[in-house]
Amino acid sequence: MTSTNADLLSWSTTDDGVSISIGGRWVLARYVDLRAQIQAYRRAVSTQSALVRVDAAGLDGLDTAGAQCLVELLGSEGLTLLIEQTEHLGSERQALLETVGRAMANMPDADPEEPPSGLTLFLADIGAGLVNFWHQALALLGFSGMTLQALVFNVFRPKTWRVTAIVAQVHETGFNAVPIIALLTFLVGAVVAFLGATILADFGATSYTVNLVGFSFLREFAVLLTAILMAGRTASAFT
């Protein structure tokens, strides 16, 4: 029985074994076609069939990618049969096939990896998050330790204090932030007063609007807004 697959690879099977005929250009530009024809050959021919003849008289071109395909197709036995055809291959192609064959023979067999399950990926994400959190915590702890060390070290050395620079920084990052904090606190207080009066009017308790604004800002809003604004404003000032 004879089977032919395009112009690159053809084969015939007999009782003695398989004869392969190789032709065309076995180069990287035709790598996809080469892989497809090799797969077709493997589907059509039993893996236990012995190679009895390899004909490369029609081989027009060969590069490293084509040599790799030939090595995968023929195996060590078929590669030996092919290399013996010096009159068809030439010394350069023979050397290329021998080099690629030795390199692929020394490569370890890679077992196909099964794709990880969703649970594995989920647990891996949790583990990576915990490791990242631990590193961030260590970095924060180290920064805090360095800050406290520098503070304690300089408290007892007044000569190292740069009073002018400290006052300038306090003025830039703290005192200059007072106008924006006062403005935003006033605006938020006005909104709270308006909404509070609207709600309390339904219960006839509009007189408690002042109490609502006073207690809410003295106990919660003023401190929270100042902290948020100082954090953003001070960071921008340092930048």
Tab-separated table of C-alpha atoms in Angstrom:
chain	number	residue	atom	x	y	z
A	1	MET	CA	0.000	0.000	0.000
A	2	THR	CA	1.293	3.466	-0.907
A	3	SER	CA	0.283	6.735	0.718
A	4	THR	CA	1.311	10.187	-0.462
A	5	ASN	CA	0.967	13.474	1.368
A	6	ALA	CA	1.685	16.512	-0.820
A	7	ASP	CA	5.208	17.120	-2.114
A	8	LEU	CA	7.168	16.940	1.140
A	9	LEU	CA	6.614	13.428	2.389
A	10	SER	CA	5.420	10.169	0.892
A	11	TRP	CA	5.623	6.637	2.144
A	12	SER	CA	4.789	3.065	1.211
A	13	THR	CA	4.202	0.109	3.482
A	14	THR	CA	5.025	-3.478	2.663
A	15	ASP	CA	5.434	-6.679	4.586
A	16	ASP	CA	9.092	-5.823	5.139
A	17	GLY	CA	8.481	-2.373	6.573
A	18	VAL	CA	8.050	1.239	5.551
A	19	SER	CA	9.803	3.146	2.784
A	20	ILE	CA	9.833	6.927	3.035
A	21	SER	CA	10.502	9.441	0.295
A	22	ILE	CA	11.435	12.989	1.286
A	23	GLY	CA	11.256	15.918	-1.115
A	24	GLY	CA	10.715	19.654	-1.364
A	25	ARG	CA	12.064	22.295	1.000
A	26	TRP	CA	12.245	21.324	4.674
A	27	VAL	CA	12.735	24.836	6.001
A	28	LEU	CA	11.234	27.083	8.667
A	29	ALA	CA	8.900	28.783	6.176
A	30	ARG	CA	7.081	25.457	5.715
A	31	TYR	CA	7.224	24.364	9.352
A	32	VAL	CA	3.437	24.234	9.747
A	33	ASP	CA	3.055	22.034	6.647
A	34	LEU	CA	5.872	19.791	7.844
A	35	ARG	CA	4.263	19.272	11.246
A	36	ALA	CA	0.910	18.491	9.625
A	37	GLN	CA	2.425	15.897	7.286
A	38	ILE	CA	4.412	14.284	10.091
A	39	GLN	CA	1.204	13.932	12.106
A	40	ALA	CA	-0.526	12.414	9.067
A	41	TYR	CA	2.325	9.916	8.686
A	42	ARG	CA	2.107	8.904	12.345
A	43	ARG	CA	-1.658	8.385	12.074
A	44	ALA	CA	-1.290	6.250	8.941
A	45	VAL	CA	1.758	4.157	9.866
A	46	SER	CA	2.070	1.970	12.925
A	47	THR	CA	4.780	3.000	15.344
A	48	GLN	CA	6.034	-0.612	15.368
A	49	SER	CA	6.713	-0.622	11.630
A	50	ALA	CA	10.417	-0.728	10.804
A	51	LEU	CA	12.018	1.659	8.332
A	52	VAL	CA	13.725	-0.183	5.507
A	53	ARG	CA	14.400	2.693	3.103
A	54	VAL	CA	14.683	6.481	3.270
A	55	ASP	CA	14.984	8.332	-0.024
A	56	ALA	CA	16.067	11.982	0.098
A	57	ALA	CA	16.858	12.441	-3.581
A	58	GLY	CA	14.109	15.059	-3.953
A	59	LEU	CA	15.181	17.169	-0.965
A	60	ASP	CA	15.697	20.714	-2.260
A	61	GLY	CA	16.349	22.646	0.959
A	62	LEU	CA	17.096	21.974	4.616
A	63	ASP	CA	17.638	24.189	7.644
A	64	THR	CA	17.670	23.628	11.406
A	65	ALA	CA	13.858	23.578	11.719
A	66	GLY	CA	13.592	21.040	8.882
A	67	ALA	CA	16.364	18.940	10.415
A	68	GLN	CA	14.459	18.871	13.702
A	69	CYS	CA	11.352	17.652	11.885
A	70	LEU	CA	13.376	14.953	10.098
A	71	VAL	CA	14.877	13.730	13.367
A	72	GLU	CA	11.426	13.566	14.985
A	73	LEU	CA	10.018	11.772	11.934
A	74	LEU	CA	12.737	9.199	11.386
A	75	GLY	CA	14.163	8.558	14.809
A	76	SER	CA	17.699	7.295	15.329
A	77	GLU	CA	17.348	4.293	12.978
A	78	GLY	CA	15.845	6.234	10.112
A	79	LEU	CA	18.298	9.094	10.631
A	80	THR	CA	21.171	6.636	10.195
A	81	LEU	CA	19.663	5.418	6.921
A	82	LEU	CA	19.264	8.989	5.714
A	83	ILE	CA	22.777	10.131	6.648
A	84	GLU	CA	24.255	7.197	4.716
A	85	GLN	CA	22.961	8.799	1.487
A	86	THR	CA	25.919	11.131	1.129
A	87	GLU	CA	25.429	11.499	-2.618
A	88	HIS	CA	21.959	13.003	-2.087
A	89	LEU	CA	22.470	15.016	1.095
A	90	GLY	CA	25.915	16.497	0.744
A	91	SER	CA	28.402	17.004	3.539
A	92	GLU	CA	26.770	20.183	4.961
A	93	ARG	CA	23.295	18.671	5.332
A	94	GLN	CA	24.796	15.473	6.710
A	95	ALA	CA	26.677	17.457	9.374
A	96	LEU	CA	23.534	19.457	10.209
A	97	LEU	CA	21.467	16.305	10.681
A	98	GLU	CA	24.145	14.712	12.860
A	99	THR	CA	24.383	17.838	15.047
A	100	VAL	CA	20.618	18.180	15.465
A	101	GLY	CA	20.293	14.450	16.128
A	102	ARG	CA	22.908	14.547	18.899
A	103	ALA	CA	21.337	17.645	20.445
A	104	MET	CA	17.849	16.122	20.483
A	105	ALA	CA	19.166	12.811	21.816
A	106	ASN	CA	20.592	14.628	24.847
A	107	MET	CA	17.360	16.475	25.574
A	108	PRO	CA	15.336	15.035	28.477
A	109	ASP	CA	11.873	13.800	27.672
A	110	ALA	CA	9.405	16.434	28.813
A	111	ASP	CA	6.291	14.965	30.349
A	112	PRO	CA	3.148	16.842	29.326
A	113	GLU	CA	1.979	18.990	32.177
A	114	GLU	CA	-1.656	18.819	33.123
A	115	PRO	CA	-3.337	22.202	33.426
A	116	PRO	CA	-3.884	23.135	37.081
A	117	SER	CA	-7.409	22.978	38.438
A	118	GLY	CA	-9.395	26.003	39.497
A	119	LEU	CA	-8.967	25.111	43.171
A	120	THR	CA	-5.189	24.906	42.724
A	121	LEU	CA	-5.102	28.325	41.061
A	122	PHE	CA	-7.306	29.768	43.815
A	123	LEU	CA	-5.068	28.415	46.577
A	124	ALA	CA	-1.982	29.589	44.673
A	125	ASP	CA	-3.420	33.114	44.478
A	126	ILE	CA	-4.130	33.058	48.216
A	127	GLY	CA	-0.596	31.868	48.934
A	128	ALA	CA	0.938	34.521	46.683
A	129	GLY	CA	-1.195	37.184	48.365
A	130	LEU	CA	-0.099	36.055	51.824
A	131	VAL	CA	3.559	36.051	50.812
A	132	ASN	CA	3.209	39.531	49.328
A	133	PHE	CA	1.434	40.757	52.475
A	134	TRP	CA	4.208	39.294	54.634
A	135	HIS	CA	6.876	41.062	52.598
A	136	GLN	CA	4.977	44.346	52.781
A	137	ALA	CA	4.548	43.937	56.540
A	138	LEU	CA	8.272	43.291	56.977
A	139	ALA	CA	9.100	46.350	54.869
A	140	LEU	CA	6.705	48.520	56.899
A	141	LEU	CA	8.091	47.155	60.152
A	142	GLY	CA	11.624	47.842	59.001
A	143	PHE	CA	10.754	51.393	57.974
A	144	SER	CA	9.058	52.018	61.323
A	145	GLY	CA	12.104	50.651	63.150
A	146	MET	CA	14.458	52.878	61.173
A	147	THR	CA	12.267	55.907	61.916
A	148	LEU	CA	12.166	55.196	65.657
A	149	GLN	CA	15.893	54.505	65.720
A	150	ALA	CA	16.662	57.795	63.989
A	151	LEU	CA	14.265	59.635	66.328
A	152	VAL	CA	15.756	58.179	69.514
A	153	PHE	CA	19.281	58.667	68.219
A	154	ASN	CA	18.718	62.347	67.449
A	155	VAL	CA	16.644	63.264	70.516
A	156	PHE	CA	19.721	63.064	72.703
A	157	ARG	CA	21.881	64.982	70.255
A	158	PRO	CA	20.448	68.504	70.061
A	159	LYS	CA	23.406	69.705	68.027
A	160	THR	CA	22.206	67.628	65.095
A	161	TRP	CA	18.782	69.262	65.023
A	162	ARG	CA	18.112	71.476	62.035
A	163	VAL	CA	15.570	73.799	63.641
A	164	THR	CA	15.113	76.033	60.611
A	165	ALA	CA	14.423	73.101	58.310
A	166	ILE	CA	12.040	71.506	60.815
A	167	VAL	CA	10.033	74.721	61.231
A	168	ALA	CA	9.923	75.189	57.463
A	169	GLN	CA	8.628	71.645	56.965
A	170	VAL	CA	5.995	72.023	59.697
A	171	HIS	CA	4.872	75.296	58.145
A	172	GLU	CA	4.715	73.831	54.633
A	173	THR	CA	3.036	70.542	55.481
A	174	GLY	CA	0.890	71.571	58.469
A	175	PHE	CA	0.105	75.253	58.789
A	176	ASN	CA	-0.436	75.786	55.065
A	177	ALA	CA	-3.029	73.018	55.098
A	178	VAL	CA	-5.296	74.896	57.537
A	179	PRO	CA	-7.235	76.890	54.863
A	180	ILE	CA	-8.215	73.835	52.790
A	181	ILE	CA	-9.150	71.880	55.909
A	182	ALA	CA	-11.276	74.757	57.233
A	183	LEU	CA	-12.996	75.217	53.873
A	184	LEU	CA	-13.805	71.538	53.408
A	185	THR	CA	-14.943	71.166	57.010
A	186	PHE	CA	-17.291	74.142	56.560
A	187	LEU	CA	-18.733	72.729	53.330
A	188	VAL	CA	-19.253	69.258	54.776
A	189	GLY	CA	-20.789	70.811	57.893
A	190	ALA	CA	-23.199	72.805	55.721
A	191	VAL	CA	-24.264	69.659	53.880
A	192	VAL	CA	-24.741	67.734	57.124
A	193	ALA	CA	-26.739	70.636	58.598
A	194	PHE	CA	-28.992	70.838	55.519
A	195	LEU	CA	-29.644	67.103	55.411
A	196	GLY	CA	-30.074	66.895	59.171
A	197	ALA	CA	-32.568	69.760	59.215
A	198	THR	CA	-34.541	68.142	56.393
A	199	ILE	CA	-34.795	64.837	58.233
A	200	LEU	CA	-35.416	66.344	61.674
A	201	ALA	CA	-38.195	68.555	60.276
A	202	ASP	CA	-40.334	65.423	59.840
A	203	PHE	CA	-40.154	64.905	63.604
A	204	GLY	CA	-40.464	68.554	64.580
A	205	ALA	CA	-36.941	68.586	65.974
A	206	THR	CA	-35.184	71.114	63.731
A	207	SER	CA	-33.856	72.840	66.817
A	208	TYR	CA	-31.502	69.935	67.323
A	209	THR	CA	-29.714	70.554	64.008
A	210	VAL	CA	-27.018	72.573	65.753
A	211	ASN	CA	-26.509	69.756	68.258
A	212	LEU	CA	-26.252	67.256	65.373
A	213	VAL	CA	-23.577	69.248	63.548
A	214	GLY	CA	-21.680	70.163	66.706
A	215	PHE	CA	-21.471	66.678	68.186
A	216	SER	CA	-20.823	64.943	64.846
A	217	PHE	CA	-17.944	67.241	63.948
A	218	LEU	CA	-16.388	67.551	67.373
A	219	ARG	CA	-16.408	63.793	67.892
A	220	GLU	CA	-16.036	62.275	64.405
A	221	PHE	CA	-16.050	64.304	61.196
A	222	ALA	CA	-13.507	66.986	62.076
A	223	VAL	CA	-10.876	64.495	63.178
A	224	LEU	CA	-11.501	62.163	60.241
A	225	LEU	CA	-11.504	64.914	57.602
A	226	THR	CA	-8.378	66.478	59.051
A	227	ALA	CA	-6.553	63.161	59.040
A	228	ILE	CA	-7.537	62.387	55.435
A	229	LEU	CA	-6.692	65.854	54.171
A	230	MET	CA	-3.438	66.013	56.055
A	231	ALA	CA	-2.405	62.640	54.659
A	232	GLY	CA	-3.084	63.696	51.067
A	233	ARG	CA	-1.997	67.311	51.423
A	234	THR	CA	1.198	66.462	53.312
A	235	ALA	CA	2.203	63.776	50.834
A	236	SER	CA	1.679	66.269	48.004
A	237	ALA	CA	3.698	68.886	49.889
A	238	PHE	CA	6.611	66.486	50.357
A	239	THR	CA	6.407	65.518	46.701
